[in-house]
Short mmCIF file of C-alpha atoms in Angstrom, two decimals:
data_model
loop_
_atom_site.label_atom_id
_atom_site.label_comp_id
_atom_site.label_asym_id
_atom_site.label_seq_id
_atom_site.Cartn_x
_atom_site.Cartn_y
_atom_site.Cartn_z
CA MET O 1 0.02 0.02 -0.02
CA GLY O 2 1.36 3.40 -0.98
CA LEU O 3 0.25 6.99 -0.80
CA THR O 4 0.87 8.92 -3.99
CA ALA O 5 1.59 12.64 -4.59
CA MET O 6 -2.02 13.05 -5.76
CA GLY O 7 -3.14 11.38 -2.52
CA LEU O 8 -1.24 14.01 -0.48
CA ILE O 9 -3.53 16.60 -2.18
CA PHE O 10 -6.86 14.78 -2.04
CA TRP O 11 -6.86 12.99 1.30
CA PRO O 12 -6.23 16.08 3.48
CA LEU O 13 -8.93 17.99 1.58
CA CYS O 14 -11.36 15.14 2.05
CA LEU O 15 -10.73 14.96 5.77
CA ILE O 16 -11.02 18.74 6.18
CA PHE O 17 -14.37 18.83 4.39
CA PHE O 18 -15.59 15.78 6.37
CA PHE O 19 -14.79 17.25 9.77
CA ARG O 20 -16.23 20.61 8.69
CA LYS O 21 -19.47 18.77 7.85
CA ASP O 22 -19.40 20.06 4.29
CA PRO O 23 -20.70 17.32 1.92
CA GLN O 24 -21.19 19.90 -0.79
CA ARG O 25 -17.42 20.37 -1.05
CA LEU O 26 -16.88 16.63 -1.12
CA LEU O 27 -19.20 16.33 -4.11
CA GLU O 28 -17.43 19.23 -5.82
CA LEU O 29 -14.09 17.51 -5.23
CA THR O 30 -15.51 14.27 -6.68
CA LEU O 31 -16.47 16.06 -9.89
CA ILE O 32 -13.07 17.74 -10.17
CA GLY O 33 -11.26 14.48 -9.43
CA GLY O 34 -13.28 12.80 -12.17
CA VAL O 35 -10.89 14.17 -14.80
CA LEU O 36 -7.79 12.67 -13.11
CA GLN O 37 -8.51 9.15 -14.34
CA ALA O 38 -4.90 8.10 -14.95
CA SER O 39 -3.71 9.00 -11.45
CA ALA O 40 -4.23 7.38 -8.10
CA VAL O 41 -4.54 8.63 -4.53
CA LEU O 42 -3.72 5.22 -3.07
CA VAL O 43 -1.98 2.19 -4.57
CA LEU O 44 -2.91 -1.33 -3.39
CA GLY O 45 -0.71 -3.88 -5.10
CA GLY O 46 -1.39 -3.48 -8.80
CA LEU O 47 -4.55 -1.45 -8.30
CA GLY O 48 -4.87 2.27 -7.87
CA LEU O 49 -7.72 4.20 -6.24
CA GLN O 50 -8.77 7.01 -8.54
CA PRO O 51 -8.94 10.56 -7.15
CA SER O 52 -12.73 10.82 -7.54
CA MET O 53 -13.18 7.80 -5.27
CA ALA O 54 -11.50 9.39 -2.29
CA PRO O 55 -14.00 12.26 -1.77
CA GLY O 56 -16.74 9.96 -3.06
CA MET O 57 -16.23 7.35 -0.38
CA ILE O 58 -15.85 10.01 2.31
CA PHE O 59 -19.13 11.54 1.14
CA ILE O 60 -20.83 8.11 1.28
CA ALA O 61 -19.46 7.64 4.84
CA PHE O 62 -20.74 11.08 5.84
CA MET O 63 -24.26 10.40 4.49
CA GLY O 64 -24.20 6.90 5.95
CA LEU O 65 -23.50 8.37 9.43
CA GLN O 66 -26.40 10.78 8.98
CA LEU O 67 -28.72 7.89 8.12
CA ALA O 68 -27.43 5.89 11.09
CA LEU O 69 -28.12 8.84 13.41
CA GLY O 70 -31.76 8.86 12.32
CA ILE O 71 -31.76 11.80 9.92
CA THR O 72 -34.52 11.31 7.38
CA PHE O 73 -34.98 12.54 3.82
CA PRO O 74 -38.74 12.48 3.20
CA GLU O 75 -38.52 14.26 -0.16
CA ALA O 76 -36.21 11.55 -1.52
CA MET O 77 -38.84 8.88 -2.01
CA ARG O 78 -40.18 10.34 -5.24
CA PRO O 79 -36.82 10.46 -7.10
CA ILE O 80 -35.97 6.96 -5.71
CA ARG O 81 -39.25 5.54 -7.11
CA PHE O 82 -38.62 7.36 -10.36
CA CYS O 83 -35.29 5.55 -10.76
CA ALA O 84 -36.77 2.06 -10.25
CA PRO O 85 -35.93 0.88 -13.85
CA LEU O 86 -32.30 1.93 -13.35
CA PHE O 87 -32.13 0.04 -10.08
CA PHE O 88 -33.52 -3.04 -11.79
CA SER O 89 -30.72 -2.89 -14.37
CA PHE O 90 -28.16 -2.61 -11.60
CA PHE O 91 -29.69 -5.56 -9.75
CA TRP O 92 -29.79 -7.70 -12.88
CA ALA O 93 -26.13 -6.84 -13.70
CA ILE O 94 -24.97 -7.97 -10.24
CA LEU O 95 -27.19 -11.07 -10.23
CA GLY O 96 -26.03 -11.97 -13.72
CA SER O 97 -22.35 -11.60 -12.77
CA ILE O 98 -22.90 -14.30 -10.17
CA LEU O 99 -25.12 -16.75 -12.13
CA LEU O 100 -24.27 -16.39 -15.81
CA PRO O 101 -20.51 -17.22 -15.69
CA ARG O 102 -21.46 -20.48 -13.95
CA LEU O 103 -24.37 -21.20 -16.27
CA PHE O 104 -22.24 -20.85 -19.44
CA GLU O 105 -18.91 -21.87 -17.89
CA GLU O 106 -16.43 -23.27 -20.48
CA LYS O 107 -19.13 -23.05 -23.21
CA VAL O 108 -18.17 -19.69 -24.80
CA LEU O 109 -14.95 -17.69 -25.27
CA VAL O 110 -14.65 -14.14 -23.84
CA TRP O 111 -12.16 -11.25 -23.93
CA PRO O 112 -10.81 -10.78 -20.34
CA GLN O 113 -10.78 -7.44 -18.52
CA LYS O 114 -6.98 -7.28 -18.46
CA LEU O 115 -6.05 -7.64 -22.14
CA ASP O 116 -2.37 -6.95 -21.41
CA GLU O 117 -2.14 -10.22 -19.41
CA ILE O 118 -3.84 -12.47 -21.97
CA ALA O 119 -4.04 -11.07 -25.48
CA THR O 120 -6.53 -13.66 -26.63
CA ARG O 121 -9.99 -14.98 -25.79
CA ILE O 122 -10.34 -17.42 -22.93
CA PRO O 123 -13.15 -19.82 -21.87
CA LEU O 124 -15.82 -18.21 -19.71
CA SER O 125 -15.58 -18.87 -15.97
CA PRO O 126 -16.14 -16.95 -12.74
CA GLN O 127 -13.16 -14.63 -12.39
CA ARG O 128 -11.80 -11.63 -10.54
CA GLY O 129 -13.20 -9.29 -13.18
CA ASN O 130 -16.73 -10.11 -12.06
CA MET O 131 -15.97 -9.12 -8.49
CA THR O 132 -14.05 -5.95 -9.25
CA GLN O 133 -16.65 -4.70 -11.74
CA ASP O 134 -19.45 -5.50 -9.31
CA ALA O 135 -17.62 -3.52 -6.60
CA TYR O 136 -17.34 -0.49 -8.94
CA LEU O 137 -21.04 -0.87 -9.87
CA VAL O 138 -22.23 -1.03 -6.27
CA LEU O 139 -20.01 1.94 -5.32
CA ASP O 140 -21.43 4.00 -8.21
CA LEU O 141 -25.00 3.04 -7.28
CA VAL O 142 -24.51 3.99 -3.61
CA MET O 143 -22.89 7.25 -4.67
CA PHE O 144 -25.87 8.01 -6.92
CA VAL O 145 -28.44 7.31 -4.17
CA MET O 146 -26.54 9.30 -1.54
CA THR O 147 -26.16 12.26 -3.86
CA VAL O 148 -29.91 12.18 -4.63
CA LEU O 149 -30.57 12.15 -0.87
CA PHE O 150 -28.24 15.10 -0.25
CA LEU O 151 -29.70 17.17 -3.08
CA THR O 152 -33.12 17.12 -1.41
CA ARG O 153 -31.68 19.42 1.26
CA ARG O 154 -32.17 23.16 1.13
CA GLU O 155 -28.47 23.90 1.54
CA ALA O 156 -27.54 21.73 -1.49
CA ASP O 157 -26.50 23.89 -4.47
CA PRO O 158 -26.53 22.03 -7.84
CA GLN O 159 -25.26 25.18 -9.57
CA ARG O 160 -22.03 24.97 -7.61
CA LEU O 161 -21.71 21.32 -8.48
CA TYR O 162 -22.03 22.09 -12.19
CA ARG O 163 -19.44 24.82 -11.81
CA ALA O 164 -17.10 22.28 -10.22
CA TYR O 165 -17.68 20.03 -13.22
CA LEU O 166 -16.59 22.85 -15.57
CA ILE O 167 -13.58 23.59 -13.39
CA GLY O 168 -12.57 19.93 -13.68
CA ALA O 169 -12.88 20.18 -17.44
CA MET O 170 -10.77 23.34 -17.38
CA LEU O 171 -8.12 21.46 -15.40
CA ALA O 172 -8.11 18.73 -18.07
CA CYS O 173 -7.73 21.31 -20.84
CA VAL O 174 -4.91 23.20 -19.09
CA VAL O 175 -3.00 19.95 -18.49
CA GLY O 176 -3.62 19.01 -22.13
CA PHE O 177 -2.13 22.30 -23.32
CA TRP O 178 0.75 21.76 -20.92
CA GLU O 179 1.36 18.28 -22.28
CA MET O 180 1.31 19.51 -25.88
CA ALA O 181 3.89 22.19 -25.01
CA HIS O 182 6.04 19.51 -23.35
CA ARG O 183 5.79 17.21 -26.34
CA LEU O 184 6.65 20.00 -28.80
CA ILE O 185 9.29 21.71 -26.67
CA GLY O 186 11.19 19.17 -24.64
CA SER O 187 12.59 21.73 -22.27
CA ILE O 188 9.20 22.34 -20.66
CA PRO O 189 8.78 19.87 -17.72
CA PHE O 190 5.66 17.79 -17.30
CA PRO O 191 4.88 15.91 -14.04
CA LYS O 192 4.03 12.44 -15.38
CA THR O 193 4.44 10.85 -11.97
CA LEU O 194 1.64 13.08 -10.63
CA PHE O 195 -0.87 12.63 -13.43
CA TYR O 196 -0.03 9.03 -14.46
CA SER O 197 0.41 7.30 -11.13
CA ASN O 198 -2.24 4.56 -11.42
CA PRO O 199 -0.57 1.19 -11.97
CA GLY O 200 -3.86 -0.41 -12.92
CA TRP O 201 -3.98 1.41 -16.25
CA ALA O 202 -1.77 1.36 -19.30
CA VAL O 203 -1.11 5.04 -20.07
CA LEU O 204 -0.61 5.75 -23.81
CA ASP O 205 1.08 9.14 -23.65
CA THR O 206 3.57 8.84 -26.55
CA GLN O 207 1.18 8.45 -29.49
CA MET O 208 1.68 10.46 -32.68
CA SER O 209 -0.71 11.35 -35.50
CA GLY O 210 1.62 11.90 -38.39
CA PRO O 211 4.05 14.65 -37.27
CA VAL O 212 1.61 15.89 -34.56
CA PRO O 213 1.75 14.58 -30.95
CA ARG O 214 -1.53 13.21 -29.62
CA ILE O 215 -2.40 14.43 -26.16
CA ASN O 216 -4.35 12.52 -23.53
CA SER O 217 -4.10 15.17 -20.73
CA THR O 218 -5.03 13.59 -17.37
CA PHE O 219 -6.54 10.46 -19.01
CA THR O 220 -5.12 7.12 -20.03
CA GLU O 221 -5.38 7.72 -23.79
CA PRO O 222 -6.53 10.43 -26.27
CA ALA O 223 -9.87 8.71 -26.89
CA ALA O 224 -10.69 8.76 -23.11
CA CYS O 225 -9.84 12.46 -22.96
CA ALA O 226 -12.03 13.15 -26.02
CA THR O 227 -14.91 11.20 -24.52
CA PHE O 228 -14.93 13.34 -21.38
CA LEU O 229 -14.52 16.62 -23.27
CA ILE O 230 -17.36 15.76 -25.63
CA GLY O 231 -19.71 15.86 -22.65
CA THR O 232 -18.32 19.25 -21.69
CA LEU O 233 -18.66 20.53 -25.21
CA TYR O 234 -22.24 19.34 -25.65
CA SER O 235 -23.22 20.94 -22.32
CA THR O 236 -21.49 24.31 -22.86
CA VAL O 237 -22.70 24.66 -26.47
CA TRP O 238 -26.30 23.98 -25.49
CA SER O 239 -26.09 26.25 -22.44
CA THR O 240 -24.71 29.03 -24.60
CA LEU O 241 -27.40 28.58 -27.27
CA ARG O 242 -30.13 28.62 -24.60
CA GLY O 243 -28.69 31.69 -22.89
CA TYR O 244 -27.57 29.95 -19.67
CA GLY O 245 -24.29 30.35 -17.81
CA GLY O 246 -21.68 33.06 -17.88
CA TRP O 247 -18.04 33.59 -18.77
CA LEU O 248 -16.98 30.16 -17.44
CA THR O 249 -19.40 28.36 -19.79
CA ARG O 250 -18.20 30.35 -22.82
CA LEU O 251 -14.56 29.87 -21.88
CA MET O 252 -14.98 26.14 -21.50
CA LEU O 253 -16.73 25.92 -24.86
CA VAL O 254 -13.61 27.34 -26.56
CA MET O 255 -11.12 25.39 -24.47
CA SER O 256 -12.98 22.13 -25.01
CA ILE O 257 -12.88 22.54 -28.79
CA LEU O 258 -9.19 23.34 -28.82
CA CYS O 259 -8.28 20.45 -26.56
CA LEU O 260 -10.49 18.04 -28.50
CA LEU O 261 -8.76 18.98 -31.73
CA MET O 262 -5.36 18.36 -30.12
CA THR O 263 -6.34 14.81 -29.11
CA THR O 264 -6.74 13.97 -32.84
CA SER O 265 -9.23 11.35 -31.62
CA THR O 266 -11.53 9.91 -34.31
CA THR O 267 -14.08 9.26 -31.58
CA GLY O 268 -14.07 12.94 -30.60
CA TYR O 269 -14.37 14.14 -34.21
CA ILE O 270 -17.29 11.84 -35.00
CA ALA O 271 -19.04 12.74 -31.75
CA MET O 272 -18.65 16.48 -32.61
CA LEU O 273 -20.25 15.92 -36.01
CA VAL O 274 -23.08 13.88 -34.42
CA GLY O 275 -23.73 16.63 -31.91
CA MET O 276 -23.87 19.29 -34.64
CA LEU O 277 -26.28 17.10 -36.65
CA LEU O 278 -28.48 16.61 -33.56
CA LEU O 279 -28.52 20.37 -32.96
CA VAL O 280 -29.61 21.15 -36.52
CA ILE O 281 -32.29 18.45 -36.49
CA TYR O 282 -33.70 19.62 -33.15
CA ALA O 283 -33.71 23.28 -34.26
CA ILE O 284 -35.63 22.32 -37.40
CA ILE O 285 -38.13 20.04 -35.67
CA SER O 286 -38.75 22.28 -32.67
CA ARG O 287 -39.30 25.34 -34.98
CA LYS O 288 -37.77 27.66 -32.33
CA ARG O 289 -36.64 30.66 -34.35
CA GLN O 290 -34.49 32.12 -31.61
CA LEU O 291 -32.61 28.83 -31.14
CA PHE O 292 -32.22 28.41 -34.91
CA ARG O 293 -30.85 31.97 -35.29
CA ARG O 294 -28.37 31.44 -32.48
CA LEU O 295 -27.33 28.10 -33.98
CA MET O 296 -26.72 29.60 -37.42
CA LEU O 297 -24.79 32.49 -35.80
CA PHE O 298 -22.73 29.99 -33.84
CA ILE O 299 -21.92 27.97 -36.98
CA GLY O 300 -21.12 31.09 -38.96
CA VAL O 301 -18.76 32.45 -36.32
CA GLY O 302 -17.08 29.01 -36.12
CA VAL O 303 -16.60 28.89 -39.91
CA LEU O 304 -15.20 32.43 -40.00
CA CYS O 305 -12.77 31.70 -37.16
CA MET O 306 -11.62 28.49 -38.82
CA GLY O 307 -11.15 30.24 -42.14
CA PHE O 308 -9.22 33.13 -40.59
CA THR O 309 -7.05 30.77 -38.60
CA THR O 310 -6.32 28.64 -41.68
CA PHE O 311 -5.42 31.73 -43.71
CA ALA O 312 -3.08 33.05 -40.98
CA LEU O 313 -1.37 29.67 -40.53
CA ALA O 314 -0.94 29.25 -44.32
CA ALA O 315 0.76 32.66 -44.47
CA PHE O 316 2.97 32.51 -41.33
CA ALA O 317 3.26 28.83 -40.39
CA PRO O 318 2.78 26.57 -43.42
CA ASP O 319 4.28 23.57 -41.57
CA VAL O 320 1.24 23.56 -39.25
CA ILE O 321 -1.07 23.22 -42.28
CA LYS O 322 0.95 20.29 -43.54
CA GLY O 323 0.76 18.67 -40.10
CA ALA O 324 -3.03 19.17 -39.98
CA ALA O 325 -3.37 17.67 -43.43
CA ALA O 326 -1.39 14.63 -42.26
CA VAL O 327 -3.66 14.27 -39.21
CA ILE O 328 -6.80 14.38 -41.40
CA LEU O 329 -5.30 11.80 -43.78
CA GLU O 330 -4.36 9.49 -40.93
CA THR O 331 -7.83 9.83 -39.38
CA GLN O 332 -9.40 8.82 -42.73
CA GLU O 333 -7.08 5.80 -42.95
CA LYS O 334 -7.77 4.47 -39.45
CA LYS O 335 -10.24 1.94 -40.79
CA GLN O 336 -7.28 0.17 -42.47
CA SER O 337 -5.19 0.12 -39.24
CA VAL O 338 -4.48 -3.01 -37.19
CA SER O 339 -5.91 -1.46 -34.00
CA TYR O 340 -9.19 -0.68 -35.74
CA GLU O 341 -9.42 -4.26 -37.00
CA GLU O 342 -8.72 -5.55 -33.45
CA ARG O 343 -11.40 -3.34 -31.93
CA SER O 344 -13.88 -4.33 -34.62
CA GLN O 345 -13.11 -8.01 -33.96
CA LYS O 346 -13.80 -7.60 -30.26
CA ASP O 347 -17.13 -5.99 -31.01
CA THR O 348 -18.01 -8.74 -33.46
CA ASP O 349 -17.12 -11.40 -30.94
CA SER O 350 -19.20 -9.61 -28.32
CA TYR O 351 -22.28 -9.60 -30.56
CA GLN O 352 -21.70 -13.29 -31.18
CA LEU O 353 -21.52 -13.90 -27.41
CA ALA O 354 -25.00 -12.44 -27.01
CA TRP O 355 -26.27 -14.91 -29.62
CA GLU O 356 -24.46 -17.84 -28.08
CA THR O 357 -25.87 -17.13 -24.57
CA TYR O 358 -29.44 -16.78 -25.90
CA GLY O 359 -29.53 -13.12 -25.18
CA LEU O 360 -28.75 -13.51 -21.47
CA GLY O 361 -25.12 -12.42 -21.70
CA THR O 362 -21.99 -13.75 -19.96
CA GLY O 363 -22.32 -11.71 -16.77
CA TRP O 364 -21.14 -8.25 -15.78
CA GLY O 365 -17.32 -8.07 -15.87
CA SER O 366 -16.88 -11.30 -17.89
CA ASN O 367 -16.20 -9.83 -21.31
CA ARG O 368 -14.50 -6.62 -22.48
CA SER O 369 -15.54 -5.17 -25.83
CA SER O 370 -14.35 -2.10 -27.66
CA SER O 371 -17.70 -0.24 -27.76
CA LEU O 372 -20.56 0.21 -25.32
CA LEU O 373 -23.50 -1.52 -27.07
CA PRO O 374 -21.76 -4.83 -27.81
CA GLY O 375 -20.29 -4.69 -24.31
CA PHE O 376 -23.77 -4.43 -22.78
CA LEU O 377 -25.19 -7.14 -25.05
CA SER O 378 -22.41 -9.56 -24.22
CA THR O 379 -22.58 -8.98 -20.43
CA ILE O 380 -25.98 -7.93 -19.15
CA GLY O 381 -27.82 -9.23 -22.25
CA VAL O 382 -31.20 -8.29 -23.58
CA VAL O 383 -32.82 -8.14 -20.11
CA GLY O 384 -30.33 -5.56 -18.81
CA ILE O 385 -30.54 -3.47 -21.98
CA LEU O 386 -34.33 -3.54 -21.87
CA GLY O 387 -34.22 -2.15 -18.33
CA LEU O 388 -31.86 0.63 -19.50
CA VAL O 389 -34.08 1.42 -22.48
CA ILE O 390 -37.14 1.72 -20.21
CA TRP O 391 -35.15 3.91 -17.81
CA ASN O 392 -33.83 6.20 -20.54
CA GLY O 393 -37.25 6.43 -22.19
CA ARG O 394 -38.84 7.41 -18.89
CA LEU O 395 -36.06 9.92 -18.16
CA PHE O 396 -36.19 11.65 -21.55
CA ALA O 397 -40.00 11.70 -21.65
CA THR O 398 -40.08 13.36 -18.22
CA ILE O 399 -37.36 15.84 -19.24
CA PHE O 400 -39.18 16.89 -22.43
CA ARG O 401 -42.50 17.16 -20.60
CA THR O 402 -40.98 19.31 -17.84
CA LEU O 403 -39.07 21.56 -20.21
CA LYS O 404 -42.09 21.99 -22.49
CA VAL O 405 -44.11 23.31 -19.58
CA ALA O 406 -41.22 25.56 -18.44
CA ALA O 407 -40.18 26.59 -21.95
CA ASN O 408 -39.87 30.29 -21.10
CA GLU O 409 -38.45 29.85 -17.59
CA GLN O 410 -34.76 30.62 -17.07
CA SER O 411 -34.64 28.98 -13.62
CA VAL O 412 -31.63 27.25 -12.06
CA ASP O 413 -33.44 23.91 -12.18
CA ALA O 414 -34.15 24.29 -15.90
CA TRP O 415 -30.50 25.17 -16.52
CA MET O 416 -29.26 22.18 -14.49
CA ILE O 417 -31.62 19.83 -16.28
CA GLU O 418 -30.49 20.94 -19.75
CA ALA O 419 -26.78 21.29 -18.85
CA THR O 420 -26.45 17.87 -17.18
CA MET O 421 -28.62 16.10 -19.74
CA THR O 422 -26.44 17.30 -22.62
CA ALA O 423 -23.24 16.53 -20.69
CA LEU O 424 -24.40 12.94 -20.10
CA LEU O 425 -25.65 12.66 -23.65
CA GLY O 426 -22.32 13.74 -25.09
CA ARG O 427 -20.35 11.29 -23.01
CA THR O 428 -22.78 8.50 -23.91
CA VAL O 429 -22.54 9.27 -27.63
CA ALA O 430 -18.74 9.14 -27.51
CA THR O 431 -18.79 5.91 -25.51
CA LEU O 432 -21.21 4.34 -27.97
CA ILE O 433 -18.70 5.07 -30.71
CA SER O 434 -15.67 3.76 -28.91
CA GLY O 435 -15.74 2.88 -25.21
CA PRO O 436 -16.12 -0.39 -23.35
CA VAL O 437 -17.80 0.97 -20.19
CA LEU O 438 -20.01 3.89 -19.20
CA GLY O 439 -19.98 5.30 -15.75
CA THR O 440 -17.39 6.72 -13.44
CA MET O 441 -18.28 8.20 -10.07
CA ASP O 442 -18.54 11.74 -11.43
CA PHE O 443 -20.92 10.47 -14.16
CA TYR O 444 -23.38 9.31 -11.48
CA VAL O 445 -23.07 12.57 -9.58
CA LEU O 446 -24.13 14.38 -12.75
CA LEU O 447 -27.00 11.92 -13.23
CA ALA O 448 -28.13 12.57 -9.64
CA ILE O 449 -28.07 16.33 -10.30
CA LEU O 450 -30.24 15.78 -13.38
CA VAL O 451 -32.77 13.59 -11.53
CA SER O 452 -33.02 15.85 -8.47
CA SER O 453 -33.37 19.02 -10.58
CA LEU O 454 -36.06 17.30 -12.62
CA MET O 455 -38.01 16.28 -9.48
CA ARG O 456 -37.68 19.79 -7.97
CA ALA O 457 -38.97 21.43 -11.18
CA GLN O 458 -41.98 19.10 -11.25
CA ALA O 459 -42.71 19.69 -7.53
CA ARG O 460 -42.58 23.47 -8.01
CA LYS O 461 -44.90 23.21 -10.98
CA ARG O 462 -47.44 21.17 -8.96
CA LYS O 463 -47.38 23.76 -6.16
CA THR O 464 -48.00 26.49 -8.71
CA LEU O 465 -50.95 24.63 -10.19
CA ARG O 466 -52.46 24.10 -6.71
CA ALA O 467 -52.03 27.80 -5.88
#
């Protein structure tokens, strides 16, 4: 067991906020620590405890003590009942991780969680991956429930939590710019031992895209960095178009785009195009003239800035244009790369696993795919996915109903609903393109903010109707 340099920062802060009885700060620290995915605050053998888990577990302990002392949260029953389909999916995933590896033991081949140990498929059997993934799942579920409980209090401030989320994204962008400067100018130091201290992850921080270095900031690889920043970009773009937020939202919009471009991640580029397409489709279908005008203005300003930047670089730094052209060419040729073929093969094998197990799956943590949908199909099966579909359908239907009623309101709850919904949507879209799992502790804190804000907006509307 070893305490890292990142642990010397996080653990004292966690203890200070705990003894000050300030759970709000613990949640804010959880959201900020969510970007430090390649580092660890505590090393246990070959495993590292991620920074977001330190304040997260302290927060769970604080709320657990409150429940043990008899403090009640009467307003929490409605959001808890609302999340019943999500809890069913969690329960099925845990139950399936126990039963399914034994039901289909030695009958199918799976990709193990640690691909660096065994670079081939192995026969299915109960393994350590089931237990570790179940532990993460239970921890995330408890964190979600405890955050929902806390957000029913009057002193809880979801706006501060969203600001902490943006500050975490800013930290990721600043470290990304720092890493790029270090890669281009070797004399600039970069503290790898601070940001890449988790022995449980393989950190890919030396990748190149043609002549251009690929950055992964505080994450394990460029694609992981792009996946997180896509959520930030979706959220800040939508908040700006809807007139929410202030200077921090606008600043993070620009910084997220710049950092995303520097990752040269195909996942990030595709998710950006998907987001733009979704925006245009929504603006046309909704027939909201103000939103459509803002969107066209946003696109026009973006095109002008890109054109001006390209013209300036062509005149004063032609080598940069050549490097950008090489990046675009390499991105287009990724479908012919060996890594793309390997990822595609894992997804194909995962789809086949769903067929071979009659749609039940192999159990949570048994198989590791390259993308989210084949990963879900091969582990939790059709039953688990059906629960998630019902949950997401219920969530989005309630969101659209609530926002339709409060279309002209610029309340904090409406802002939090729209900002967190788009942040979660962006991260989900990127993970669907290229990501084996969905859900870190900060992800479930954002989801809790969304659910609690949604319930508060509905409760306020009911009170207004009664009055």
